[in-house]
Amino acid sequence: MAAPALQQPSFLLANLKVDSTTKPFLQRCQELVKVIDDYPAKELHLIFPWLVESVFGSLDGVIMGWNLQFLQARSNEYNIVMDFLDPSGPMMKLVYKLQAEEYKYEIPVSFLPGPVKASIQEGVLPDCPLFHNKLQFPLSGLQTLSLALNPFEYYMFIFASSLITPKNYPLGQHVSSLDNAYFVLVDTYLKYFLPTEGSVPPSPFADNRGSVSPPAPRAPSVPFAGYGIHSTSLLKRHISHQPSVTADPAAQEIWRSEALLQVFVEIWLHHYSLEMYQKLQSPQVKETFTPTEEHVLVVRLLVKHLHAFSCSLKPEQVCSSPSAHSSPLEEFKRVVVQRFVQQKLYVFLQHCFGHWPLDASFRAVLETWLSYIQPWRYTGENTNPQTDQNKGVPEKWGLFVQENLLMYTKLFQGFLNRVVRIDLVNVKNALMVFRVAKVFAQPNLSEMIQKGEQLFLEPEHVLHHRQHRVFLTPSHGGSFLSARQSVVTDGVFRVKSHVYGLEGQDCQYKQMFGTELRGAVLKLIQIIAQARQTAKRISDHSAEVAANNSFMSWFGMGSPDLNYTFNGGEVDDTGECVKKTHEFLERSLDYLCQIFRLNAGQLSQLMATLGSGQDDGNSRQLPDCVQGENGLILTDLGRMQFGGHMEVLCSRQDFLGRLGRHYLASPEVMADGRQRSPETRRTAERNRRPRLSLRTLASYRTLLMLLFLYLFGVLFSFGPISSTLLILTGGFLYGLFITLFGDKLKSQ
């Protein structure tokens, strides 16, 4: 590669493009490191967009990039990639180098998430400060709008977008796991820019030119009016009306943290507005975006880290009001979840609950939800999970529950709507029910939820003295360092603001512990009980088949696979997995009874109702039985219930009747009517009825003959199966012969 002084920027980019197709990966990365170190920002500026796209892929999916989602730790290139993209590595060094010169890079508005794009095209700035003062207004109008992002924002935008950009991966590259390079990089960036301990490391190129002021506070949603030939000037006029903020030295500590979080939330979560979600409930509206399982798992990683980040707030800062002594990072921790994540995550999860396929992949969505509603799990305290489960939720989390009430109640209702439509005999589905029931059964949690519902249901007259206030949405807009809303200590106002902000002023709230939802829970309990009984029968049947299989394997007739014991289930739903299913469902019943305060009598009544319903259904299939210690036992009536068919068959005077009498007639009564042993009249009458008797197979004579026949078959190279078939065929032919010629032989 030529020396920097002799090479023009255009030649640098051209040479790098050629190298990307001809040189080995390691050599390319080594040369890129040298280029970043040796070349000035003016020349690196021209290669930056190409380099970012060559790593993460293009926004339109044409350029594949390095396929980080499929790069596993066992790969040879894994360590090279992680070192190159590390927050302190060469790529981020390039970002800071360009950041110091205040370069800008354009992102077309057409590649923004649906609600953001629609809002901008309708002339209204979105709530997120990421999009303020960034619009580039071309003369051609709104359709070619773009955002001018600084290098850090541009890098993180392309990085976040690569997770959701549809791409045509090569054959064989359709499965990724959570130890891939992309997932690890997300975790690394979160820990670096949103640290739970200490502060964000300063930029190595931080100076006056590189200082990036916090995003300006959002002005009211002013529409871009009067588009036409004067659109550019109108845009400038609109921007000039936004409040300006001088660079605050304290704010420079965390501007990258705020920018990274805004990019992640907007790209990964802001695909559904409340209005769009309501429209998607109509079957005529086609879904615009479908998240993948990997996408949801990355969102869960974000949620878990934000809880850990927020919970790392110093104890003295949690209870105290914001003051000048609080560092920007501490203030950021205080508001990060409610201000940046809550609303968009709620709508995102609502959509997933309503549109995700009814299969076990829903576990990713479920765990994301359960992670969000349990922030106490991420406090950093080393506690025993079992002890923590028994201890319950600390009282200090009651405020979080109130401010996130819909996350508990509305999404629980959405889960109920799903779970009654899935097969709970499937161990993976049973596990999901168990997970939710276990979480909501934590001591104190149901009381906190009820307290939140009581606050919301307080009559409106308690708020008359605050009529000048408006119910606020969680996304207030502007930087969190801008003028803060006054702290509302009243719980009623806080909960109502939360509910109305997410569901609208005309929402019809259904209480989690109300009559309607309680009825749905009782229905679920019956479904769980029925699935538990089914799992028990499958488990018992599998054990019987396994025992029979071990005996029949001597004849070569044993099945190597027991999956046929449960048609319609998954491969896992046999043996030990069915036992786990029974255990999960059993414990789920206990937890649901704790949550909704069902006593043993109410549960017994539900089970009795279920049992009577099952008896009505099974009475048409099973003979008369009684419940014994080891299962159902045939009664005398049950043993005789098929006797009518036998009597009809044996009473016929044709060939079938004679064949039936040969196989089914009682051998206990001699031809002369004398009995072999004393018996009562009732027993004698029963023995005279046609019945199937296998007593012949217990005689030594029969056993010796069978042994002789099998040995005879071995001499002629017949296997056990072939010998068995021949013996059965011979026995049947012997019965036919006796039926046809038995009377003639007796007369002779």
mmCIF file with all atom_site columns, C-alpha atoms in Angstrom, residues 330-488:
data_model
loop_
_atom_site.group_PDB
_atom_site.id
_atom_site.type_symbol
_atom_site.label_atom_id
_atom_site.label_alt_id
_atom_site.label_comp_id
_atom_site.label_asym_id
_atom_site.label_entity_id
_atom_site.label_seq_id
_atom_site.pdbx_PDB_ins_code
_atom_site.Cartn_x
_atom_site.Cartn_y
_atom_site.Cartn_z
_atom_site.occupancy
_atom_site.B_iso_or_equiv
_atom_site.pdbx_formal_charge
_atom_site.auth_seq_id
_atom_site.auth_comp_id
_atom_site.auth_asym_id
_atom_site.auth_atom_id
_atom_site.pdbx_PDB_model_num
ATOM 1   C CA . GLU A 1 330 ? -26.652 9.173   38.294 1.00 0.00 ? 330 GLU A CA 1
ATOM 2   C CA . GLU A 1 331 ? -29.495 11.310  36.972 1.00 0.00 ? 331 GLU A CA 1
ATOM 3   C CA . PHE A 1 332 ? -29.547 9.195   33.814 1.00 0.00 ? 332 PHE A CA 1
ATOM 4   C CA . LYS A 1 333 ? -29.870 6.013   35.880 1.00 0.00 ? 333 LYS A CA 1
ATOM 5   C CA . ARG A 1 334 ? -32.821 7.493   37.751 1.00 0.00 ? 334 ARG A CA 1
ATOM 6   C CA . VAL A 1 335 ? -34.984 8.009   34.651 1.00 0.00 ? 335 VAL A CA 1
ATOM 7   C CA . VAL A 1 336 ? -33.589 5.616   32.047 1.00 0.00 ? 336 VAL A CA 1
ATOM 8   C CA . VAL A 1 337 ? -36.242 2.874   32.195 1.00 0.00 ? 337 VAL A CA 1
ATOM 9   C CA . GLN A 1 338 ? -39.379 5.002   32.516 1.00 0.00 ? 338 GLN A CA 1
ATOM 10  C CA . ARG A 1 339 ? -38.291 7.783   30.201 1.00 0.00 ? 339 ARG A CA 1
ATOM 11  C CA . PHE A 1 340 ? -36.690 5.847   27.361 1.00 0.00 ? 340 PHE A CA 1
ATOM 12  C CA . VAL A 1 341 ? -37.990 2.275   27.350 1.00 0.00 ? 341 VAL A CA 1
ATOM 13  C CA . GLN A 1 342 ? -41.370 1.767   28.993 1.00 0.00 ? 342 GLN A CA 1
ATOM 14  C CA . GLN A 1 343 ? -43.831 2.956   26.344 1.00 0.00 ? 343 GLN A CA 1
ATOM 15  C CA . LYS A 1 344 ? -42.112 1.468   23.303 1.00 0.00 ? 344 LYS A CA 1
ATOM 16  C CA . LEU A 1 345 ? -41.423 -1.836  25.042 1.00 0.00 ? 345 LEU A CA 1
ATOM 17  C CA . TYR A 1 346 ? -45.050 -2.076  26.182 1.00 0.00 ? 346 TYR A CA 1
ATOM 18  C CA . VAL A 1 347 ? -46.406 -1.671  22.656 1.00 0.00 ? 347 VAL A CA 1
ATOM 19  C CA . PHE A 1 348 ? -43.720 -4.012  21.294 1.00 0.00 ? 348 PHE A CA 1
ATOM 20  C CA . LEU A 1 349 ? -44.651 -6.754  23.772 1.00 0.00 ? 349 LEU A CA 1
ATOM 21  C CA . GLN A 1 350 ? -48.370 -6.168  23.213 1.00 0.00 ? 350 GLN A CA 1
ATOM 22  C CA . HIS A 1 351 ? -47.848 -6.796  19.531 1.00 0.00 ? 351 HIS A CA 1
ATOM 23  C CA . CYS A 1 352 ? -45.783 -9.937  20.146 1.00 0.00 ? 352 CYS A CA 1
ATOM 24  C CA . PHE A 1 353 ? -48.374 -11.334 22.568 1.00 0.00 ? 353 PHE A CA 1
ATOM 25  C CA . GLY A 1 354 ? -51.088 -10.898 19.971 1.00 0.00 ? 354 GLY A CA 1
ATOM 26  C CA . HIS A 1 355 ? -49.270 -11.946 16.790 1.00 0.00 ? 355 HIS A CA 1
ATOM 27  C CA . TRP A 1 356 ? -46.534 -14.429 17.734 1.00 0.00 ? 356 TRP A CA 1
ATOM 28  C CA . PRO A 1 357 ? -47.069 -18.018 16.515 1.00 0.00 ? 357 PRO A CA 1
ATOM 29  C CA . LEU A 1 358 ? -48.594 -20.407 19.050 1.00 0.00 ? 358 LEU A CA 1
ATOM 30  C CA . ASP A 1 359 ? -45.425 -22.443 19.521 1.00 0.00 ? 359 ASP A CA 1
ATOM 31  C CA . ALA A 1 360 ? -42.544 -22.783 21.955 1.00 0.00 ? 360 ALA A CA 1
ATOM 32  C CA . SER A 1 361 ? -40.552 -19.951 20.313 1.00 0.00 ? 361 SER A CA 1
ATOM 33  C CA . PHE A 1 362 ? -42.799 -17.579 22.304 1.00 0.00 ? 362 PHE A CA 1
ATOM 34  C CA . ARG A 1 363 ? -40.501 -18.358 25.244 1.00 0.00 ? 363 ARG A CA 1
ATOM 35  C CA . ALA A 1 364 ? -38.183 -15.551 24.040 1.00 0.00 ? 364 ALA A CA 1
ATOM 36  C CA . VAL A 1 365 ? -41.014 -12.999 24.294 1.00 0.00 ? 365 VAL A CA 1
ATOM 37  C CA . LEU A 1 366 ? -42.123 -14.425 27.621 1.00 0.00 ? 366 LEU A CA 1
ATOM 38  C CA . GLU A 1 367 ? -38.701 -14.171 29.225 1.00 0.00 ? 367 GLU A CA 1
ATOM 39  C CA . THR A 1 368 ? -38.279 -10.600 27.950 1.00 0.00 ? 368 THR A CA 1
ATOM 40  C CA . TRP A 1 369 ? -41.547 -9.684  29.641 1.00 0.00 ? 369 TRP A CA 1
ATOM 41  C CA . LEU A 1 370 ? -40.671 -11.470 32.879 1.00 0.00 ? 370 LEU A CA 1
ATOM 42  C CA . SER A 1 371 ? -37.251 -9.808  32.921 1.00 0.00 ? 371 SER A CA 1
ATOM 43  C CA . TYR A 1 372 ? -38.812 -6.345  32.677 1.00 0.00 ? 372 TYR A CA 1
ATOM 44  C CA . ILE A 1 373 ? -41.368 -6.859  35.452 1.00 0.00 ? 373 ILE A CA 1
ATOM 45  C CA . GLN A 1 374 ? -38.744 -8.191  37.879 1.00 0.00 ? 374 GLN A CA 1
ATOM 46  C CA . PRO A 1 375 ? -36.141 -5.424  38.231 1.00 0.00 ? 375 PRO A CA 1
ATOM 47  C CA . TRP A 1 376 ? -35.302 -6.648  41.727 1.00 0.00 ? 376 TRP A CA 1
ATOM 48  C CA . ARG A 1 377 ? -33.496 -9.597  40.152 1.00 0.00 ? 377 ARG A CA 1
ATOM 49  C CA . TYR A 1 378 ? -30.831 -7.258  38.762 1.00 0.00 ? 378 TYR A CA 1
ATOM 50  C CA . THR A 1 379 ? -29.821 -5.321  41.866 1.00 0.00 ? 379 THR A CA 1
ATOM 51  C CA . GLY A 1 380 ? -26.402 -6.949  41.922 1.00 0.00 ? 380 GLY A CA 1
ATOM 52  C CA . GLU A 1 381 ? -26.996 -8.460  45.335 1.00 0.00 ? 381 GLU A CA 1
ATOM 53  C CA . ASN A 1 382 ? -25.791 -12.042 45.723 1.00 0.00 ? 382 ASN A CA 1
ATOM 54  C CA . THR A 1 383 ? -28.928 -13.759 46.905 1.00 0.00 ? 383 THR A CA 1
ATOM 55  C CA . ASN A 1 384 ? -30.089 -17.332 46.781 1.00 0.00 ? 384 ASN A CA 1
ATOM 56  C CA . PRO A 1 385 ? -32.932 -17.528 44.212 1.00 0.00 ? 385 PRO A CA 1
ATOM 57  C CA . GLN A 1 386 ? -34.884 -19.972 46.387 1.00 0.00 ? 386 GLN A CA 1
ATOM 58  C CA . THR A 1 387 ? -34.473 -17.780 49.461 1.00 0.00 ? 387 THR A CA 1
ATOM 59  C CA . ASP A 1 388 ? -35.379 -14.697 47.471 1.00 0.00 ? 388 ASP A CA 1
ATOM 60  C CA . GLN A 1 389 ? -38.497 -16.452 46.184 1.00 0.00 ? 389 GLN A CA 1
ATOM 61  C CA . ASN A 1 390 ? -39.654 -17.170 49.720 1.00 0.00 ? 390 ASN A CA 1
ATOM 62  C CA . LYS A 1 391 ? -38.732 -13.698 50.979 1.00 0.00 ? 391 LYS A CA 1
ATOM 63  C CA . GLY A 1 392 ? -40.874 -11.976 48.394 1.00 0.00 ? 392 GLY A CA 1
ATOM 64  C CA . VAL A 1 393 ? -40.629 -8.659  46.600 1.00 0.00 ? 393 VAL A CA 1
ATOM 65  C CA . PRO A 1 394 ? -39.194 -5.828  48.757 1.00 0.00 ? 394 PRO A CA 1
ATOM 66  C CA . GLU A 1 395 ? -41.658 -3.063  49.531 1.00 0.00 ? 395 GLU A CA 1
ATOM 67  C CA . LYS A 1 396 ? -39.478 -0.445  47.836 1.00 0.00 ? 396 LYS A CA 1
ATOM 68  C CA . TRP A 1 397 ? -40.483 -1.882  44.440 1.00 0.00 ? 397 TRP A CA 1
ATOM 69  C CA . GLY A 1 398 ? -44.137 -0.966  44.968 1.00 0.00 ? 398 GLY A CA 1
ATOM 70  C CA . LEU A 1 399 ? -43.542 2.344   43.173 1.00 0.00 ? 399 LEU A CA 1
ATOM 71  C CA . PHE A 1 400 ? -42.134 0.544   40.126 1.00 0.00 ? 400 PHE A CA 1
ATOM 72  C CA . VAL A 1 401 ? -45.148 -1.772  40.020 1.00 0.00 ? 401 VAL A CA 1
ATOM 73  C CA . GLN A 1 402 ? -47.518 1.204   40.124 1.00 0.00 ? 402 GLN A CA 1
ATOM 74  C CA . GLU A 1 403 ? -45.656 3.056   37.381 1.00 0.00 ? 403 GLU A CA 1
ATOM 75  C CA . ASN A 1 404 ? -45.692 -0.090  35.213 1.00 0.00 ? 404 ASN A CA 1
ATOM 76  C CA . LEU A 1 405 ? -49.119 -1.440  36.151 1.00 0.00 ? 405 LEU A CA 1
ATOM 77  C CA . LEU A 1 406 ? -50.143 -2.337  32.589 1.00 0.00 ? 406 LEU A CA 1
ATOM 78  C CA . MET A 1 407 ? -46.959 -4.326  32.140 1.00 0.00 ? 407 MET A CA 1
ATOM 79  C CA . TYR A 1 408 ? -48.266 -6.656  34.835 1.00 0.00 ? 408 TYR A CA 1
ATOM 80  C CA . THR A 1 409 ? -52.022 -6.675  34.337 1.00 0.00 ? 409 THR A CA 1
ATOM 81  C CA . LYS A 1 410 ? -52.646 -6.100  30.621 1.00 0.00 ? 410 LYS A CA 1
ATOM 82  C CA . LEU A 1 411 ? -49.859 -8.402  29.485 1.00 0.00 ? 411 LEU A CA 1
ATOM 83  C CA . PHE A 1 412 ? -50.979 -11.073 31.956 1.00 0.00 ? 412 PHE A CA 1
ATOM 84  C CA . GLN A 1 413 ? -54.372 -10.957 30.267 1.00 0.00 ? 413 GLN A CA 1
ATOM 85  C CA . GLY A 1 414 ? -52.637 -11.292 26.902 1.00 0.00 ? 414 GLY A CA 1
ATOM 86  C CA . PHE A 1 415 ? -50.774 -14.325 28.205 1.00 0.00 ? 415 PHE A CA 1
ATOM 87  C CA . LEU A 1 416 ? -54.039 -15.887 29.376 1.00 0.00 ? 416 LEU A CA 1
ATOM 88  C CA . ASN A 1 417 ? -55.530 -15.438 25.912 1.00 0.00 ? 417 ASN A CA 1
ATOM 89  C CA . ARG A 1 418 ? -52.588 -17.328 24.427 1.00 0.00 ? 418 ARG A CA 1
ATOM 90  C CA . VAL A 1 419 ? -52.181 -20.116 26.927 1.00 0.00 ? 419 VAL A CA 1
ATOM 91  C CA . VAL A 1 420 ? -55.764 -21.373 26.681 1.00 0.00 ? 420 VAL A CA 1
ATOM 92  C CA . ARG A 1 421 ? -55.149 -22.058 22.977 1.00 0.00 ? 421 ARG A CA 1
ATOM 93  C CA . ILE A 1 422 ? -51.962 -24.122 23.233 1.00 0.00 ? 422 ILE A CA 1
ATOM 94  C CA . ASP A 1 423 ? -51.273 -27.763 24.075 1.00 0.00 ? 423 ASP A CA 1
ATOM 95  C CA . LEU A 1 424 ? -50.216 -27.821 27.716 1.00 0.00 ? 424 LEU A CA 1
ATOM 96  C CA . VAL A 1 425 ? -49.201 -31.485 27.524 1.00 0.00 ? 425 VAL A CA 1
ATOM 97  C CA . ASN A 1 426 ? -46.206 -30.208 25.568 1.00 0.00 ? 426 ASN A CA 1
ATOM 98  C CA . VAL A 1 427 ? -43.464 -29.829 28.167 1.00 0.00 ? 427 VAL A CA 1
ATOM 99  C CA . LYS A 1 428 ? -42.218 -26.539 26.664 1.00 0.00 ? 428 LYS A CA 1
ATOM 100 C CA . ASN A 1 429 ? -45.673 -24.978 26.871 1.00 0.00 ? 429 ASN A CA 1
ATOM 101 C CA . ALA A 1 430 ? -46.170 -26.307 30.395 1.00 0.00 ? 430 ALA A CA 1
ATOM 102 C CA . LEU A 1 431 ? -42.859 -24.729 31.377 1.00 0.00 ? 431 LEU A CA 1
ATOM 103 C CA . MET A 1 432 ? -44.039 -21.321 30.141 1.00 0.00 ? 432 MET A CA 1
ATOM 104 C CA . VAL A 1 433 ? -47.179 -21.521 32.295 1.00 0.00 ? 433 VAL A CA 1
ATOM 105 C CA . PHE A 1 434 ? -45.049 -22.547 35.250 1.00 0.00 ? 434 PHE A CA 1
ATOM 106 C CA . ARG A 1 435 ? -42.636 -19.640 34.719 1.00 0.00 ? 435 ARG A CA 1
ATOM 107 C CA . VAL A 1 436 ? -45.393 -17.016 34.677 1.00 0.00 ? 436 VAL A CA 1
ATOM 108 C CA . ALA A 1 437 ? -47.259 -18.524 37.622 1.00 0.00 ? 437 ALA A CA 1
ATOM 109 C CA . LYS A 1 438 ? -44.064 -18.721 39.674 1.00 0.00 ? 438 LYS A CA 1
ATOM 110 C CA . VAL A 1 439 ? -43.175 -15.072 39.001 1.00 0.00 ? 439 VAL A CA 1
ATOM 111 C CA . PHE A 1 440 ? -46.613 -13.696 39.903 1.00 0.00 ? 440 PHE A CA 1
ATOM 112 C CA . ALA A 1 441 ? -46.810 -15.912 42.993 1.00 0.00 ? 441 ALA A CA 1
ATOM 113 C CA . GLN A 1 442 ? -43.881 -14.123 44.641 1.00 0.00 ? 442 GLN A CA 1
ATOM 114 C CA . PRO A 1 443 ? -44.983 -12.865 48.050 1.00 0.00 ? 443 PRO A CA 1
ATOM 115 C CA . ASN A 1 444 ? -46.063 -9.191  48.086 1.00 0.00 ? 444 ASN A CA 1
ATOM 116 C CA . LEU A 1 445 ? -46.291 -8.908  44.293 1.00 0.00 ? 445 LEU A CA 1
ATOM 117 C CA . SER A 1 446 ? -50.021 -9.562  43.960 1.00 0.00 ? 446 SER A CA 1
ATOM 118 C CA . GLU A 1 447 ? -50.672 -7.122  46.823 1.00 0.00 ? 447 GLU A CA 1
ATOM 119 C CA . MET A 1 448 ? -48.595 -4.459  45.031 1.00 0.00 ? 448 MET A CA 1
ATOM 120 C CA . ILE A 1 449 ? -50.554 -5.009  41.819 1.00 0.00 ? 449 ILE A CA 1
ATOM 121 C CA . GLN A 1 450 ? -53.849 -4.765  43.691 1.00 0.00 ? 450 GLN A CA 1
ATOM 122 C CA . LYS A 1 451 ? -52.693 -1.554  45.353 1.00 0.00 ? 451 LYS A CA 1
ATOM 123 C CA . GLY A 1 452 ? -51.890 -0.105  41.926 1.00 0.00 ? 452 GLY A CA 1
ATOM 124 C CA . GLU A 1 453 ? -55.323 -1.074  40.626 1.00 0.00 ? 453 GLU A CA 1
ATOM 125 C CA . GLN A 1 454 ? -56.993 0.513   43.646 1.00 0.00 ? 454 GLN A CA 1
ATOM 126 C CA . LEU A 1 455 ? -55.128 3.755   43.003 1.00 0.00 ? 455 LEU A CA 1
ATOM 127 C CA . PHE A 1 456 ? -56.197 3.767   39.362 1.00 0.00 ? 456 PHE A CA 1
ATOM 128 C CA . LEU A 1 457 ? -59.828 3.124   40.272 1.00 0.00 ? 457 LEU A CA 1
ATOM 129 C CA . GLU A 1 458 ? -59.955 6.069   42.687 1.00 0.00 ? 458 GLU A CA 1
ATOM 130 C CA . PRO A 1 459 ? -62.758 8.452   41.626 1.00 0.00 ? 459 PRO A CA 1
ATOM 131 C CA . GLU A 1 460 ? -61.803 11.445  39.533 1.00 0.00 ? 460 GLU A CA 1
ATOM 132 C CA . HIS A 1 461 ? -62.881 13.991  42.157 1.00 0.00 ? 461 HIS A CA 1
ATOM 133 C CA . VAL A 1 462 ? -59.678 13.412  44.104 1.00 0.00 ? 462 VAL A CA 1
ATOM 134 C CA . LEU A 1 463 ? -57.843 15.135  41.237 1.00 0.00 ? 463 LEU A CA 1
ATOM 135 C CA . HIS A 1 464 ? -59.964 18.306  41.069 1.00 0.00 ? 464 HIS A CA 1
ATOM 136 C CA . HIS A 1 465 ? -57.269 20.391  42.690 1.00 0.00 ? 465 HIS A CA 1
ATOM 137 C CA . ARG A 1 466 ? -54.911 19.383  39.852 1.00 0.00 ? 466 ARG A CA 1
ATOM 138 C CA . GLN A 1 467 ? -57.122 20.128  36.900 1.00 0.00 ? 467 GLN A CA 1
ATOM 139 C CA . HIS A 1 468 ? -54.439 22.298  35.313 1.00 0.00 ? 468 HIS A CA 1
ATOM 140 C CA . ARG A 1 469 ? -52.217 19.209  34.904 1.00 0.00 ? 469 ARG A CA 1
ATOM 141 C CA . VAL A 1 470 ? -52.360 16.809  32.011 1.00 0.00 ? 470 VAL A CA 1
ATOM 142 C CA . PHE A 1 471 ? -51.798 13.085  32.172 1.00 0.00 ? 471 PHE A CA 1
ATOM 143 C CA . LEU A 1 472 ? -48.271 12.686  30.816 1.00 0.00 ? 472 LEU A CA 1
ATOM 144 C CA . THR A 1 473 ? -46.868 10.005  28.585 1.00 0.00 ? 473 THR A CA 1
ATOM 145 C CA . PRO A 1 474 ? -43.656 8.302   29.671 1.00 0.00 ? 474 PRO A CA 1
ATOM 146 C CA . SER A 1 475 ? -41.704 9.845   26.768 1.00 0.00 ? 475 SER A CA 1
ATOM 147 C CA . HIS A 1 476 ? -41.459 13.514  27.702 1.00 0.00 ? 476 HIS A CA 1
ATOM 148 C CA . GLY A 1 477 ? -39.066 14.331  24.898 1.00 0.00 ? 477 GLY A CA 1
ATOM 149 C CA . GLY A 1 478 ? -35.871 16.311  25.051 1.00 0.00 ? 478 GLY A CA 1
ATOM 150 C CA . SER A 1 479 ? -32.792 15.316  26.937 1.00 0.00 ? 479 SER A CA 1
ATOM 151 C CA . PHE A 1 480 ? -33.279 14.077  30.438 1.00 0.00 ? 480 PHE A CA 1
ATOM 152 C CA . LEU A 1 481 ? -31.079 16.996  31.482 1.00 0.00 ? 481 LEU A CA 1
ATOM 153 C CA . SER A 1 482 ? -33.622 19.494  30.108 1.00 0.00 ? 482 SER A CA 1
ATOM 154 C CA . ALA A 1 483 ? -36.228 21.169  32.288 1.00 0.00 ? 483 ALA A CA 1
ATOM 155 C CA . ARG A 1 484 ? -37.687 18.339  34.335 1.00 0.00 ? 484 ARG A CA 1
ATOM 156 C CA . GLN A 1 485 ? -41.367 17.833  35.075 1.00 0.00 ? 485 GLN A CA 1
ATOM 157 C CA . SER A 1 486 ? -42.269 18.466  38.678 1.00 0.00 ? 486 SER A CA 1
ATOM 158 C CA . VAL A 1 487 ? -42.059 15.353  40.790 1.00 0.00 ? 487 VAL A CA 1
ATOM 159 C CA . VAL A 1 488 ? -45.554 13.914  41.274 1.00 0.00 ? 488 VAL A CA 1
#
